[in-house]
JSON list of C-alpha atoms in Angstrom, two decimals:
[
{"chain": "A", "resi": 1, "resn": "MET", "atom": "CA", "xyz": [-232.14, 127.76, -114.46]},
{"chain": "A", "resi": 2, "resn": "GLY", "atom": "CA", "xyz": [-229.60, 130.89, -115.24]},
{"chain": "A", "resi": 3, "resn": "LEU", "atom": "CA", "xyz": [-226.03, 129.81, -114.64]},
{"chain": "A", "resi": 4, "resn": "GLY", "atom": "CA", "xyz": [-223.35, 131.76, -116.00]},
{"chain": "A", "resi": 5, "resn": "SER", "atom": "CA", "xyz": [-220.92, 129.95, -118.25]},
{"chain": "A", "resi": 6, "resn": "ALA", "atom": "CA", "xyz": [-217.82, 131.85, -116.79]},
{"chain": "A", "resi": 7, "resn": "GLY", "atom": "CA", "xyz": [-215.15, 129.37, -115.10]},
{"chain": "A", "resi": 8, "resn": "ASP", "atom": "CA", "xyz": [-212.03, 127.04, -116.14]},
{"chain": "A", "resi": 9, "resn": "ARG", "atom": "CA", "xyz": [-211.08, 127.31, -119.45]},
{"chain": "A", "resi": 10, "resn": "ALA", "atom": "CA", "xyz": [-210.30, 123.96, -121.26]},
{"chain": "A", "resi": 11, "resn": "HIS", "atom": "CA", "xyz": [-207.04, 123.33, -122.86]},
{"chain": "A", "resi": 12, "resn": "GLY", "atom": "CA", "xyz": [-207.47, 122.81, -126.38]},
{"chain": "A", "resi": 13, "resn": "ARG", "atom": "CA", "xyz": [-205.43, 122.67, -129.61]},
{"chain": "A", "resi": 14, "resn": "ARG", "atom": "CA", "xyz": [-206.18, 122.76, -133.41]},
{"chain": "A", "resi": 15, "resn": "VAL", "atom": "CA", "xyz": [-205.25, 119.52, -134.20]},
{"chain": "A", "resi": 16, "resn": "GLY", "atom": "CA", "xyz": [-206.32, 116.63, -137.10]},
{"chain": "A", "resi": 17, "resn": "ARG", "atom": "CA", "xyz": [-209.32, 115.02, -136.40]},
{"chain": "A", "resi": 18, "resn": "ALA", "atom": "CA", "xyz": [-208.69, 111.66, -134.20]},
{"chain": "A", "resi": 19, "resn": "ASP", "atom": "CA", "xyz": [-204.82, 111.93, -134.94]},
{"chain": "A", "resi": 20, "resn": "PRO", "atom": "CA", "xyz": [-202.88, 109.92, -133.35]},
{"chain": "A", "resi": 21, "resn": "ARG", "atom": "CA", "xyz": [-199.90, 111.57, -133.62]},
{"chain": "A", "resi": 22, "resn": "VAL", "atom": "CA", "xyz": [-201.53, 114.15, -131.11]},
{"chain": "A", "resi": 23, "resn": "GLN", "atom": "CA", "xyz": [-199.61, 114.20, -127.88]},
{"chain": "A", "resi": 24, "resn": "PRO", "atom": "CA", "xyz": [-201.77, 117.08, -125.75]},
{"chain": "A", "resi": 25, "resn": "ALA", "atom": "CA", "xyz": [-199.88, 118.89, -123.21]},
{"chain": "A", "resi": 26, "resn": "ALA", "atom": "CA", "xyz": [-203.18, 119.03, -120.98]},
{"chain": "A", "resi": 27, "resn": "PRO", "atom": "CA", "xyz": [-206.46, 117.22, -120.94]},
{"chain": "A", "resi": 28, "resn": "ALA", "atom": "CA", "xyz": [-209.47, 119.29, -121.40]},
{"chain": "A", "resi": 29, "resn": "SER", "atom": "CA", "xyz": [-211.19, 119.77, -118.04]},
{"chain": "A", "resi": 30, "resn": "VAL", "atom": "CA", "xyz": [-214.72, 120.14, -117.13]},
{"chain": "A", "resi": 31, "resn": "ILE", "atom": "CA", "xyz": [-215.74, 123.70, -117.55]},
{"chain": "A", "resi": 32, "resn": "GLY", "atom": "CA", "xyz": [-218.24, 125.74, -114.77]},
{"chain": "A", "resi": 33, "resn": "ARG", "atom": "CA", "xyz": [-217.98, 127.69, -112.06]},
{"chain": "A", "resi": 34, "resn": "ASN", "atom": "CA", "xyz": [-215.04, 128.01, -109.96]},
{"chain": "A", "resi": 35, "resn": "ASN", "atom": "CA", "xyz": [-216.99, 126.91, -107.10]},
{"chain": "A", "resi": 36, "resn": "GLY", "atom": "CA", "xyz": [-218.63, 123.76, -106.54]},
{"chain": "A", "resi": 37, "resn": "ARG", "atom": "CA", "xyz": [-216.23, 122.08, -108.95]},
{"chain": "A", "resi": 38, "resn": "ARG", "atom": "CA", "xyz": [-216.62, 118.49, -107.59]},
{"chain": "A", "resi": 39, "resn": "THR", "atom": "CA", "xyz": [-220.45, 118.64, -107.53]},
{"chain": "A", "resi": 40, "resn": "LEU", "atom": "CA", "xyz": [-220.18, 120.07, -111.20]},
{"chain": "A", "resi": 41, "resn": "VAL", "atom": "CA", "xyz": [-218.41, 116.84, -112.23]},
{"chain": "A", "resi": 42, "resn": "GLU", "atom": "CA", "xyz": [-221.28, 114.68, -110.07]},
{"chain": "A", "resi": 43, "resn": "ALA", "atom": "CA", "xyz": [-223.97, 116.39, -111.71]},
{"chain": "A", "resi": 44, "resn": "PHE", "atom": "CA", "xyz": [-222.33, 115.72, -115.17]},
{"chain": "A", "resi": 45, "resn": "ASN", "atom": "CA", "xyz": [-221.78, 112.06, -114.69]},
{"chain": "A", "resi": 46, "resn": "LEU", "atom": "CA", "xyz": [-225.20, 111.93, -113.77]},
{"chain": "A", "resi": 47, "resn": "LEU", "atom": "CA", "xyz": [-226.51, 113.49, -116.37]},
{"chain": "A", "resi": 48, "resn": "GLY", "atom": "CA", "xyz": [-223.86, 111.50, -118.83]},
{"chain": "A", "resi": 49, "resn": "THR", "atom": "CA", "xyz": [-225.06, 108.47, -117.17]},
{"chain": "A", "resi": 50, "resn": "HIS", "atom": "CA", "xyz": [-228.87, 108.97, -118.16]},
{"chain": "A", "resi": 51, "resn": "ILE", "atom": "CA", "xyz": [-228.12, 109.89, -121.62]},
{"chain": "A", "resi": 52, "resn": "ALA", "atom": "CA", "xyz": [-225.78, 107.20, -122.24]},
{"chain": "A", "resi": 53, "resn": "LEU", "atom": "CA", "xyz": [-227.95, 104.39, -120.89]},
{"chain": "A", "resi": 54, "resn": "GLY", "atom": "CA", "xyz": [-231.58, 105.89, -121.28]},
{"chain": "A", "resi": 55, "resn": "PRO", "atom": "CA", "xyz": [-234.30, 104.15, -123.31]},
{"chain": "A", "resi": 56, "resn": "TRP", "atom": "CA", "xyz": [-232.84, 106.13, -126.40]},
{"chain": "A", "resi": 57, "resn": "ARG", "atom": "CA", "xyz": [-229.52, 104.60, -126.43]},
{"chain": "A", "resi": 58, "resn": "ASP", "atom": "CA", "xyz": [-230.43, 102.23, -129.17]},
{"chain": "A", "resi": 59, "resn": "THR", "atom": "CA", "xyz": [-232.52, 104.72, -131.46]},
{"chain": "A", "resi": 60, "resn": "THR", "atom": "CA", "xyz": [-230.93, 108.44, -130.67]},
{"chain": "A", "resi": 61, "resn": "LYS", "atom": "CA", "xyz": [-227.53, 109.99, -130.95]},
{"chain": "A", "resi": 62, "resn": "LEU", "atom": "CA", "xyz": [-227.83, 113.41, -131.56]},
{"chain": "A", "resi": 63, "resn": "PHE", "atom": "CA", "xyz": [-229.07, 115.61, -128.54]},
{"chain": "A", "resi": 64, "resn": "THR", "atom": "CA", "xyz": [-229.68, 118.97, -128.74]},
{"chain": "A", "resi": 65, "resn": "VAL", "atom": "CA", "xyz": [-229.26, 121.37, -125.81]},
{"chain": "A", "resi": 66, "resn": "THR", "atom": "CA", "xyz": [-231.12, 124.57, -125.60]},
{"chain": "A", "resi": 67, "resn": "SER", "atom": "CA", "xyz": [-233.05, 126.78, -123.27]},
{"chain": "A", "resi": 68, "resn": "PRO", "atom": "CA", "xyz": [-235.78, 129.17, -123.01]},
{"chain": "A", "resi": 69, "resn": "LEU", "atom": "CA", "xyz": [-233.77, 132.18, -122.79]},
{"chain": "A", "resi": 70, "resn": "PRO", "atom": "CA", "xyz": [-229.88, 133.48, -123.37]},
{"chain": "A", "resi": 71, "resn": "ALA", "atom": "CA", "xyz": [-227.58, 133.09, -120.85]},
{"chain": "A", "resi": 72, "resn": "GLU", "atom": "CA", "xyz": [-229.04, 130.32, -118.87]},
{"chain": "A", "resi": 73, "resn": "GLY", "atom": "CA", "xyz": [-226.09, 127.89, -119.11]},
{"chain": "A", "resi": 74, "resn": "LYS", "atom": "CA", "xyz": [-226.40, 125.74, -122.59]},
{"chain": "A", "resi": 75, "resn": "THR", "atom": "CA", "xyz": [-222.85, 126.14, -123.51]},
{"chain": "A", "resi": 76, "resn": "THR", "atom": "CA", "xyz": [-221.85, 124.86, -119.82]},
{"chain": "A", "resi": 77, "resn": "VAL", "atom": "CA", "xyz": [-224.24, 121.74, -120.14]},
{"chain": "A", "resi": 78, "resn": "ALA", "atom": "CA", "xyz": [-223.54, 120.96, -123.67]},
{"chain": "A", "resi": 79, "resn": "ALA", "atom": "CA", "xyz": [-219.50, 121.14, -123.50]},
{"chain": "A", "resi": 80, "resn": "ASN", "atom": "CA", "xyz": [-219.65, 119.31, -119.97]},
{"chain": "A", "resi": 81, "resn": "LEU", "atom": "CA", "xyz": [-221.93, 116.87, -121.20]},
{"chain": "A", "resi": 82, "resn": "ALA", "atom": "CA", "xyz": [-219.64, 116.09, -123.85]},
{"chain": "A", "resi": 83, "resn": "LEU", "atom": "CA", "xyz": [-216.61, 116.18, -121.98]},
{"chain": "A", "resi": 84, "resn": "THR", "atom": "CA", "xyz": [-218.12, 113.16, -119.77]},
{"chain": "A", "resi": 85, "resn": "LEU", "atom": "CA", "xyz": [-219.48, 110.83, -122.28]},
{"chain": "A", "resi": 86, "resn": "ALA", "atom": "CA", "xyz": [-215.99, 111.34, -124.42]},
{"chain": "A", "resi": 87, "resn": "ARG", "atom": "CA", "xyz": [-214.09, 110.41, -121.07]},
{"chain": "A", "resi": 88, "resn": "ARG", "atom": "CA", "xyz": [-216.01, 107.27, -120.74]},
{"chain": "A", "resi": 89, "resn": "GLY", "atom": "CA", "xyz": [-214.90, 106.03, -124.25]},
{"chain": "A", "resi": 90, "resn": "ALA", "atom": "CA", "xyz": [-217.54, 107.05, -126.54]},
{"chain": "A", "resi": 91, "resn": "ARG", "atom": "CA", "xyz": [-216.47, 108.69, -129.61]},
{"chain": "A", "resi": 92, "resn": "VAL", "atom": "CA", "xyz": [-218.73, 112.22, -129.27]},
{"chain": "A", "resi": 93, "resn": "LEU", "atom": "CA", "xyz": [-218.88, 115.16, -131.63]},
{"chain": "A", "resi": 94, "resn": "LEU", "atom": "CA", "xyz": [-219.47, 118.54, -129.84]},
{"chain": "A", "resi": 95, "resn": "VAL", "atom": "CA", "xyz": [-221.50, 120.81, -132.26]},
{"chain": "A", "resi": 96, "resn": "ASP", "atom": "CA", "xyz": [-221.97, 124.85, -132.22]},
{"chain": "A", "resi": 97, "resn": "ALA", "atom": "CA", "xyz": [-225.10, 125.15, -134.06]},
{"chain": "A", "resi": 98, "resn": "ASP", "atom": "CA", "xyz": [-225.46, 128.78, -132.48]},
{"chain": "A", "resi": 99, "resn": "LEU", "atom": "CA", "xyz": [-224.37, 129.89, -135.62]},
{"chain": "A", "resi": 100, "resn": "ARG", "atom": "CA", "xyz": [-225.57, 133.51, -134.32]},
{"chain": "A", "resi": 101, "resn": "ARG", "atom": "CA", "xyz": [-223.63, 133.84, -131.06]},
{"chain": "A", "resi": 102, "resn": "GLY", "atom": "CA", "xyz": [-221.76, 130.55, -130.66]},
{"chain": "A", "resi": 103, "resn": "THR", "atom": "CA", "xyz": [-219.14, 130.59, -128.22]},
{"chain": "A", "resi": 104, "resn": "ILE", "atom": "CA", "xyz": [-217.80, 126.72, -128.13]},
{"chain": "A", "resi": 105, "resn": "ALA", "atom": "CA", "xyz": [-214.43, 128.00, -130.02]},
{"chain": "A", "resi": 106, "resn": "ARG", "atom": "CA", "xyz": [-213.83, 130.74, -127.40]},
{"chain": "A", "resi": 107, "resn": "VAL", "atom": "CA", "xyz": [-214.56, 128.08, -124.25]},
{"chain": "A", "resi": 108, "resn": "PHE", "atom": "CA", "xyz": [-212.03, 125.41, -125.55]},
{"chain": "A", "resi": 109, "resn": "GLY", "atom": "CA", "xyz": [-209.49, 128.16, -127.10]},
{"chain": "A", "resi": 110, "resn": "ILE", "atom": "CA", "xyz": [-209.93, 126.77, -130.71]},
{"chain": "A", "resi": 111, "resn": "ALA", "atom": "CA", "xyz": [-210.37, 128.80, -133.88]},
{"chain": "A", "resi": 112, "resn": "ARG", "atom": "CA", "xyz": [-214.08, 129.55, -134.94]},
{"chain": "A", "resi": 113, "resn": "GLU", "atom": "CA", "xyz": [-213.54, 128.94, -138.41]},
{"chain": "A", "resi": 114, "resn": "PRO", "atom": "CA", "xyz": [-213.94, 127.11, -140.21]},
{"chain": "A", "resi": 115, "resn": "GLY", "atom": "CA", "xyz": [-216.79, 125.36, -138.67]},
{"chain": "A", "resi": 116, "resn": "LEU", "atom": "CA", "xyz": [-220.30, 124.45, -139.25]},
{"chain": "A", "resi": 117, "resn": "SER", "atom": "CA", "xyz": [-221.63, 127.10, -141.34]},
{"chain": "A", "resi": 118, "resn": "ASP", "atom": "CA", "xyz": [-218.66, 126.90, -143.77]},
{"chain": "A", "resi": 119, "resn": "VAL", "atom": "CA", "xyz": [-219.26, 123.01, -143.72]},
{"chain": "A", "resi": 120, "resn": "LEU", "atom": "CA", "xyz": [-223.14, 123.71, -144.85]},
{"chain": "A", "resi": 121, "resn": "LEU", "atom": "CA", "xyz": [-222.16, 126.42, -147.03]},
{"chain": "A", "resi": 122, "resn": "GLY", "atom": "CA", "xyz": [-219.76, 124.06, -149.23]},
{"chain": "A", "resi": 123, "resn": "THR", "atom": "CA", "xyz": [-216.49, 126.55, -148.35]},
{"chain": "A", "resi": 124, "resn": "ALA", "atom": "CA", "xyz": [-214.84, 124.00, -145.54]},
{"chain": "A", "resi": 125, "resn": "GLU", "atom": "CA", "xyz": [-214.59, 119.94, -145.63]},
{"chain": "A", "resi": 126, "resn": "PHE", "atom": "CA", "xyz": [-215.97, 118.47, -142.40]},
{"chain": "A", "resi": 127, "resn": "GLN", "atom": "CA", "xyz": [-212.59, 116.63, -141.72]},
{"chain": "A", "resi": 128, "resn": "LYS", "atom": "CA", "xyz": [-210.84, 119.72, -142.25]},
{"chain": "A", "resi": 129, "resn": "ALA", "atom": "CA", "xyz": [-213.42, 121.71, -140.12]},
{"chain": "A", "resi": 130, "resn": "THR", "atom": "CA", "xyz": [-213.51, 119.29, -136.97]},
{"chain": "A", "resi": 131, "resn": "HIS", "atom": "CA", "xyz": [-210.89, 119.55, -133.96]},
{"chain": "A", "resi": 132, "resn": "SER", "atom": "CA", "xyz": [-210.05, 117.14, -131.67]},
{"chain": "A", "resi": 133, "resn": "ILE", "atom": "CA", "xyz": [-209.11, 117.65, -128.14]},
{"chain": "A", "resi": 134, "resn": "PRO", "atom": "CA", "xyz": [-207.69, 115.15, -125.62]},
{"chain": "A", "resi": 135, "resn": "VAL", "atom": "CA", "xyz": [-209.90, 114.42, -122.56]},
{"chain": "A", "resi": 136, "resn": "ASN", "atom": "CA", "xyz": [-207.25, 112.38, -120.62]},
{"chain": "A", "resi": 137, "resn": "GLU", "atom": "CA", "xyz": [-204.75, 109.96, -121.63]},
{"chain": "A", "resi": 138, "resn": "THR", "atom": "CA", "xyz": [-206.41, 108.11, -124.37]},
{"chain": "A", "resi": 139, "resn": "GLU", "atom": "CA", "xyz": [-209.69, 109.36, -125.39]},
{"chain": "A", "resi": 140, "resn": "TYR", "atom": "CA", "xyz": [-210.53, 112.55, -127.51]},
{"chain": "A", "resi": 141, "resn": "LEU", "atom": "CA", "xyz": [-213.59, 114.79, -128.30]},
{"chain": "A", "resi": 142, "resn": "HIS", "atom": "CA", "xyz": [-214.43, 116.40, -131.28]},
{"chain": "A", "resi": 143, "resn": "LEU", "atom": "CA", "xyz": [-215.33, 119.66, -132.03]},
{"chain": "A", "resi": 144, "resn": "LEU", "atom": "CA", "xyz": [-216.98, 121.40, -134.78]},
{"chain": "A", "resi": 145, "resn": "THR", "atom": "CA", "xyz": [-217.34, 125.08, -134.00]},
{"chain": "A", "resi": 146, "resn": "ARG", "atom": "CA", "xyz": [-219.61, 127.55, -135.54]},
{"chain": "A", "resi": 147, "resn": "GLY", "atom": "CA", "xyz": [-217.91, 129.25, -138.52]},
{"chain": "A", "resi": 148, "resn": "ARG", "atom": "CA", "xyz": [-218.23, 131.94, -140.63]},
{"chain": "A", "resi": 149, "resn": "ALA", "atom": "CA", "xyz": [-221.52, 134.23, -139.73]},
{"chain": "A", "resi": 150, "resn": "CYS", "atom": "CA", "xyz": [-224.22, 134.06, -141.86]},
{"chain": "A", "resi": 151, "resn": "HIS", "atom": "CA", "xyz": [-227.46, 135.45, -142.84]},
{"chain": "A", "resi": 152, "resn": "ASP", "atom": "CA", "xyz": [-229.89, 132.93, -142.23]},
{"chain": "A", "resi": 153, "resn": "PRO", "atom": "CA", "xyz": [-229.06, 130.44, -139.82]},
{"chain": "A", "resi": 154, "resn": "VAL", "atom": "CA", "xyz": [-232.53, 128.59, -139.52]},
{"chain": "A", "resi": 155, "resn": "TYR", "atom": "CA", "xyz": [-232.63, 128.08, -143.55]},
{"chain": "A", "resi": 156, "resn": "LEU", "atom": "CA", "xyz": [-229.06, 126.62, -143.31]},
{"chain": "A", "resi": 157, "resn": "LEU", "atom": "CA", "xyz": [-229.85, 124.61, -140.46]},
{"chain": "A", "resi": 158, "resn": "GLY", "atom": "CA", "xyz": [-233.03, 123.28, -142.13]},
{"chain": "A", "resi": 159, "resn": "SER", "atom": "CA", "xyz": [-231.05, 122.95, -145.67]},
{"chain": "A", "resi": 160, "resn": "ALA", "atom": "CA", "xyz": [-230.69, 119.45, -147.26]},
{"chain": "A", "resi": 161, "resn": "PRO", "atom": "CA", "xyz": [-226.74, 119.89, -146.68]},
{"chain": "A", "resi": 162, "resn": "ALA", "atom": "CA", "xyz": [-227.59, 120.12, -143.05]},
{"chain": "A", "resi": 163, "resn": "HIS", "atom": "CA", "xyz": [-229.63, 116.75, -143.08]},
{"chain": "A", "resi": 164, "resn": "ALA", "atom": "CA", "xyz": [-227.07, 115.30, -144.89]},
{"chain": "A", "resi": 165, "resn": "LEU", "atom": "CA", "xyz": [-224.36, 116.17, -142.74]},
{"chain": "A", "resi": 166, "resn": "PHE", "atom": "CA", "xyz": [-226.46, 115.35, -139.63]},
{"chain": "A", "resi": 167, "resn": "ARG", "atom": "CA", "xyz": [-227.50, 111.88, -140.71]},
{"chain": "A", "resi": 168, "resn": "SER", "atom": "CA", "xyz": [-223.86, 110.92, -141.75]},
{"chain": "A", "resi": 169, "resn": "LEU", "atom": "CA", "xyz": [-222.65, 111.89, -138.67]},
{"chain": "A", "resi": 170, "resn": "ARG", "atom": "CA", "xyz": [-224.77, 109.05, -136.71]},
{"chain": "A", "resi": 171, "resn": "ASP", "atom": "CA", "xyz": [-222.48, 106.51, -138.41]},
{"chain": "A", "resi": 172, "resn": "GLN", "atom": "CA", "xyz": [-219.19, 108.08, -137.12]},
{"chain": "A", "resi": 173, "resn": "TYR", "atom": "CA", "xyz": [-220.18, 108.96, -133.49]},
{"chain": "A", "resi": 174, "resn": "ASP", "atom": "CA", "xyz": [-221.71, 107.48, -130.87]},
{"chain": "A", "resi": 175, "resn": "SER", "atom": "CA", "xyz": [-223.08, 110.72, -129.39]},
{"chain": "A", "resi": 176, "resn": "ILE", "atom": "CA", "xyz": [-223.78, 114.18, -131.37]},
{"chain": "A", "resi": 177, "resn": "ILE", "atom": "CA", "xyz": [-223.90, 117.16, -128.68]},
{"chain": "A", "resi": 178, "resn": "VAL", "atom": "CA", "xyz": [-225.51, 120.00, -130.35]},
{"chain": "A", "resi": 179, "resn": "ASP", "atom": "CA", "xyz": [-225.26, 123.33, -128.70]},
{"chain": "A", "resi": 180, "resn": "THR", "atom": "CA", "xyz": [-228.27, 125.81, -130.17]},
{"chain": "A", "resi": 181, "resn": "PRO", "atom": "CA", "xyz": [-229.60, 129.45, -129.64]},
{"chain": "A", "resi": 182, "resn": "PRO", "atom": "CA", "xyz": [-232.22, 129.80, -127.01]},
{"chain": "A", "resi": 183, "resn": "VAL", "atom": "CA", "xyz": [-235.46, 128.18, -128.14]},
{"chain": "A", "resi": 184, "resn": "ASN", "atom": "CA", "xyz": [-237.83, 131.15, -127.04]},
{"chain": "A", "resi": 185, "resn": "VAL", "atom": "CA", "xyz": [-236.24, 133.41, -129.47]},
{"chain": "A", "resi": 186, "resn": "VAL", "atom": "CA", "xyz": [-235.30, 131.82, -132.63]},
{"chain": "A", "resi": 187, "resn": "ALA", "atom": "CA", "xyz": [-236.22, 128.87, -134.18]},
{"chain": "A", "resi": 188, "resn": "ASP", "atom": "CA", "xyz": [-232.94, 126.88, -134.64]},
{"chain": "A", "resi": 189, "resn": "ALA", "atom": "CA", "xyz": [-233.31, 124.41, -131.91]},
{"chain": "A", "resi": 190, "resn": "SER", "atom": "CA", "xyz": [-236.76, 123.47, -133.19]},
{"chain": "A", "resi": 191, "resn": "VAL", "atom": "CA", "xyz": [-235.33, 123.05, -136.79]},
{"chain": "A", "resi": 192, "resn": "ILE", "atom": "CA", "xyz": [-232.54, 120.78, -135.18]},
{"chain": "A", "resi": 193, "resn": "GLY", "atom": "CA", "xyz": [-234.71, 118.95, -132.70]},
{"chain": "A", "resi": 194, "resn": "ALA", "atom": "CA", "xyz": [-237.57, 118.21, -135.33]},
{"chain": "A", "resi": 195, "resn": "PRO", "atom": "CA", "xyz": [-237.52, 114.45, -135.69]},
{"chain": "A", "resi": 196, "resn": "GLY", "atom": "CA", "xyz": [-236.19, 113.47, -139.26]},
{"chain": "A", "resi": 197, "resn": "GLN", "atom": "CA", "xyz": [-233.59, 115.92, -138.77]},
{"chain": "A", "resi": 198, "resn": "ALA", "atom": "CA", "xyz": [-231.08, 113.18, -137.54]},
{"chain": "B", "resi": 1, "resn": "MET", "atom": "CA", "xyz": [-233.92, 133.04, -113.36]},
{"chain": "B", "resi": 2, "resn": "THR", "atom": "CA", "xyz": [-235.90, 131.26, -115.89]},
{"chain": "B", "resi": 3, "resn": "ASP", "atom": "CA", "xyz": [-239.56, 131.71, -114.99]},
{"chain": "B", "resi": 4, "resn": "GLY", "atom": "CA", "xyz": [-242.49, 128.60, -115.26]},
{"chain": "B", "resi": 5, "resn": "HIS", "atom": "CA", "xyz": [-243.89, 130.76, -118.38]},
{"chain": "B", "resi": 6, "resn": "ALA", "atom": "CA", "xyz": [-240.67, 130.58, -120.25]},
{"chain": "B", "resi": 7, "resn": "LEU", "atom": "CA", "xyz": [-240.02, 127.24, -119.60]},
{"chain": "B", "resi": 8, "resn": "GLY", "atom": "CA", "xyz": [-243.61, 126.25, -120.82]},
{"chain": "B", "resi": 9, "resn": "PHE", "atom": "CA", "xyz": [-243.38, 128.55, -123.73]},
{"chain": "B", "resi": 10, "resn": "ALA", "atom": "CA", "xyz": [-240.04, 126.61, -124.56]},
{"chain": "B", "resi": 11, "resn": "MET", "atom": "CA", "xyz": [-241.55, 123.21, -124.28]},
{"chain": "B", "resi": 12, "resn": "GLU", "atom": "CA", "xyz": [-244.47, 124.39, -126.27]},
{"chain": "B", "resi": 13, "resn": "GLN", "atom": "CA", "xyz": [-242.06, 125.51, -129.18]},
{"chain": "B", "resi": 14, "resn": "LEU", "atom": "CA", "xyz": [-240.41, 121.92, -129.16]},
{"chain": "B", "resi": 15, "resn": "GLY", "atom": "CA", "xyz": [-243.67, 120.32, -128.90]},
{"chain": "B", "resi": 16, "resn": "GLN", "atom": "CA", "xyz": [-245.00, 122.03, -131.60]},
{"chain": "B", "resi": 17, "resn": "VAL", "atom": "CA", "xyz": [-242.36, 120.44, -134.15]},
{"chain": "B", "resi": 18, "resn": "GLY", "atom": "CA", "xyz": [-242.58, 117.22, -132.43]},
{"chain": "B", "resi": 19, "resn": "ALA", "atom": "CA", "xyz": [-239.11, 117.18, -130.78]},
{"chain": "B", "resi": 20, "resn": "PRO", "atom": "CA", "xyz": [-238.67, 114.95, -128.28]},
{"chain": "B", "resi": 21, "resn": "VAL", "atom": "CA", "xyz": [-237.59, 116.09, -125.13]},
{"chain": "B", "resi": 22, "resn": "VAL", "atom": "CA", "xyz": [-235.55, 113.48, -122.92]},
{"chain": "B", "resi": 23, "resn": "GLY", "atom": "CA", "xyz": [-234.65, 115.69, -120.25]},
{"chain": "B", "resi": 24, "resn": "THR", "atom": "CA", "xyz": [-233.97, 119.02, -118.30]},
{"chain": "B", "resi": 25, "resn": "VAL", "atom": "CA", "xyz": [-231.28, 120.16, -116.25]},
{"chain": "B", "resi": 26, "resn": "LEU", "atom": "CA", "xyz": [-231.93, 122.80, -113.45]},
{"chain": "B", "resi": 27, "resn": "ASN", "atom": "CA", "xyz": [-228.86, 124.53, -112.53]},
{"chain": "B", "resi": 28, "resn": "ASP", "atom": "CA", "xyz": [-228.01, 127.54, -109.59]},
{"chain": "B", "resi": 29, "resn": "ILE", "atom": "CA", "xyz": [-230.72, 125.48, -107.21]},
{"chain": "B", "resi": 30, "resn": "ASP", "atom": "CA", "xyz": [-229.86, 126.57, -103.71]},
{"chain": "B", "resi": 31, "resn": "PHE", "atom": "CA", "xyz": [-230.76, 123.57, -102.00]},
{"chain": "B", "resi": 32, "resn": "ARG", "atom": "CA", "xyz": [-229.29, 124.86, -98.67]},
{"chain": "B", "resi": 33, "resn": "ARG", "atom": "CA", "xyz": [-232.60, 127.28, -98.96]},
{"chain": "B", "resi": 34, "resn": "ASP", "atom": "CA", "xyz": [-235.14, 124.34, -99.74]},
{"chain": "B", "resi": 35, "resn": "ALA", "atom": "CA", "xyz": [-233.16, 122.19, -96.92]},
{"chain": "B", "resi": 36, "resn": "ALA", "atom": "CA", "xyz": [-234.69, 124.09, -94.34]},
{"chain": "B", "resi": 37, "resn": "TYR", "atom": "CA", "xyz": [-238.22, 123.90, -95.95]},
{"chain": "B", "resi": 38, "resn": "ASP", "atom": "CA", "xyz": [-238.06, 119.85, -96.37]},
{"chain": "B", "resi": 39, "resn": "ASP", "atom": "CA", "xyz": [-236.16, 117.22, -94.75]},
{"chain": "B", "resi": 40, "resn": "ALA", "atom": "CA", "xyz": [-236.23, 115.66, -98.47]},
{"chain": "B", "resi": 41, "resn": "TYR", "atom": "CA", "xyz": [-234.00, 118.46, -99.83]},
{"chain": "B", "resi": 42, "resn": "ARG", "atom": "CA", "xyz": [-231.15, 117.97, -96.94]},
{"chain": "B", "resi": 43, "resn": "TYR", "atom": "CA", "xyz": [-228.89, 115.62, -98.76]},
{"chain": "B", "resi": 44, "resn": "TYR", "atom": "CA", "xyz": [-228.91, 117.83, -102.08]},
{"chain": "B", "resi": 45, "resn": "ALA", "atom": "CA", "xyz": [-227.88, 120.53, -99.94]},
{"chain": "B", "resi": 46, "resn": "HIS", "atom": "CA", "xyz": [-224.68, 118.78, -99.21]},
{"chain": "B", "resi": 47, "resn": "SER", "atom": "CA", "xyz": [-224.45, 117.97, -102.92]},
{"chain": "B", "resi": 48, "resn": "GLY", "atom": "CA", "xyz": [-224.56, 120.94, -105.05]},
{"chain": "B", "resi": 49, "resn": "GLU", "atom": "CA", "xyz": [-226.39, 123.35, -107.24]},
{"chain": "B", "resi": 50, "resn": "TYR", "atom": "CA", "xyz": [-227.47, 121.01, -110.14]},
{"chain": "B", "resi": 51, "resn": "ALA", "atom": "CA", "xyz": [-230.20, 118.53, -110.88]},
{"chain": "B", "resi": 52, "resn": "VAL", "atom": "CA", "xyz": [-230.66, 116.75, -113.68]},
{"chain": "B", "resi": 53, "resn": "HIS", "atom": "CA", "xyz": [-234.06, 114.95, -114.85]},
{"chain": "B", "resi": 54, "resn": "THR", "atom": "CA", "xyz": [-234.50, 112.62, -117.78]},
{"chain": "B", "resi": 55, "resn": "SER", "atom": "CA", "xyz": [-237.43, 111.15, -118.98]}
]
C-alpha cells in the first residue's frame, strides 16, 4: 500500500440532496493518479463488482475503508468505490468519518461544514448537511463531509446518535461507504466497523 | 510502503472488535517488476497497479 491521493479532482456542487432540479455542468469523475487512469477505472470496477455482488450483498450496506497508516490511499479508494457504485445506479452515500483530518470535502470541492460531526452533535440536520453531486446524466453520489472539528472523535463516533444515524441510513441507501482514519493510529475505524454499529 | 507488521497489526485491531473484513485493496503495485519474476504476473503487468481481493 502507499498510494497518494493527488490527481484529478471531481467536480462537485453544494446542492440539495437528490434535488431533481440540479443541472450539473460536469459529472464527477474518477479521481486518482494522473497516470494509469484507465487501469484505475478498471480496478475500481472490479472492486465495485465484488462489493455489490459479494456474499454480503443482502446483509451489509455499510463498508468502512481504512488502512494501517496515514496517506495510504483510503480516501482515494473510498471516493472511487462510491463513484463506481453510484454510476451503476445504486443509491450511495460517501461519509467522511475521519473527523480529524478528513479530506472528502476538499477532494470533491464542497463545503466541509456542516457535516457528520455537526449532525452527531445535533447542530445540523442530516438532510441539510448532505451534498449530492452528479456522476452521470441521471445518477448522483451523496456526500456527508466530516464537519466541524471536534475534541473526541472516538466518543462521538461511538455515541448513541452515531448508532442511530448509521442505522437509519440503511433504509435510505443501497451502500454507505465510510472513509476513516488509519486503524493503527486511532480507534475510530474500529468503532465504526464493529458489529452492531450499522 | 506498508510493511507486513503494520498490516498484521491493523488486522489485529479490527479483529479485536469483531469487525468483519470483506477485502483488501493493494495499490502502487509494480507488476512489471514481478512479471520478470513469474509468468503468472505478466497479464497484470499490462493491467495496472491496483489489485483487489475480497473474501
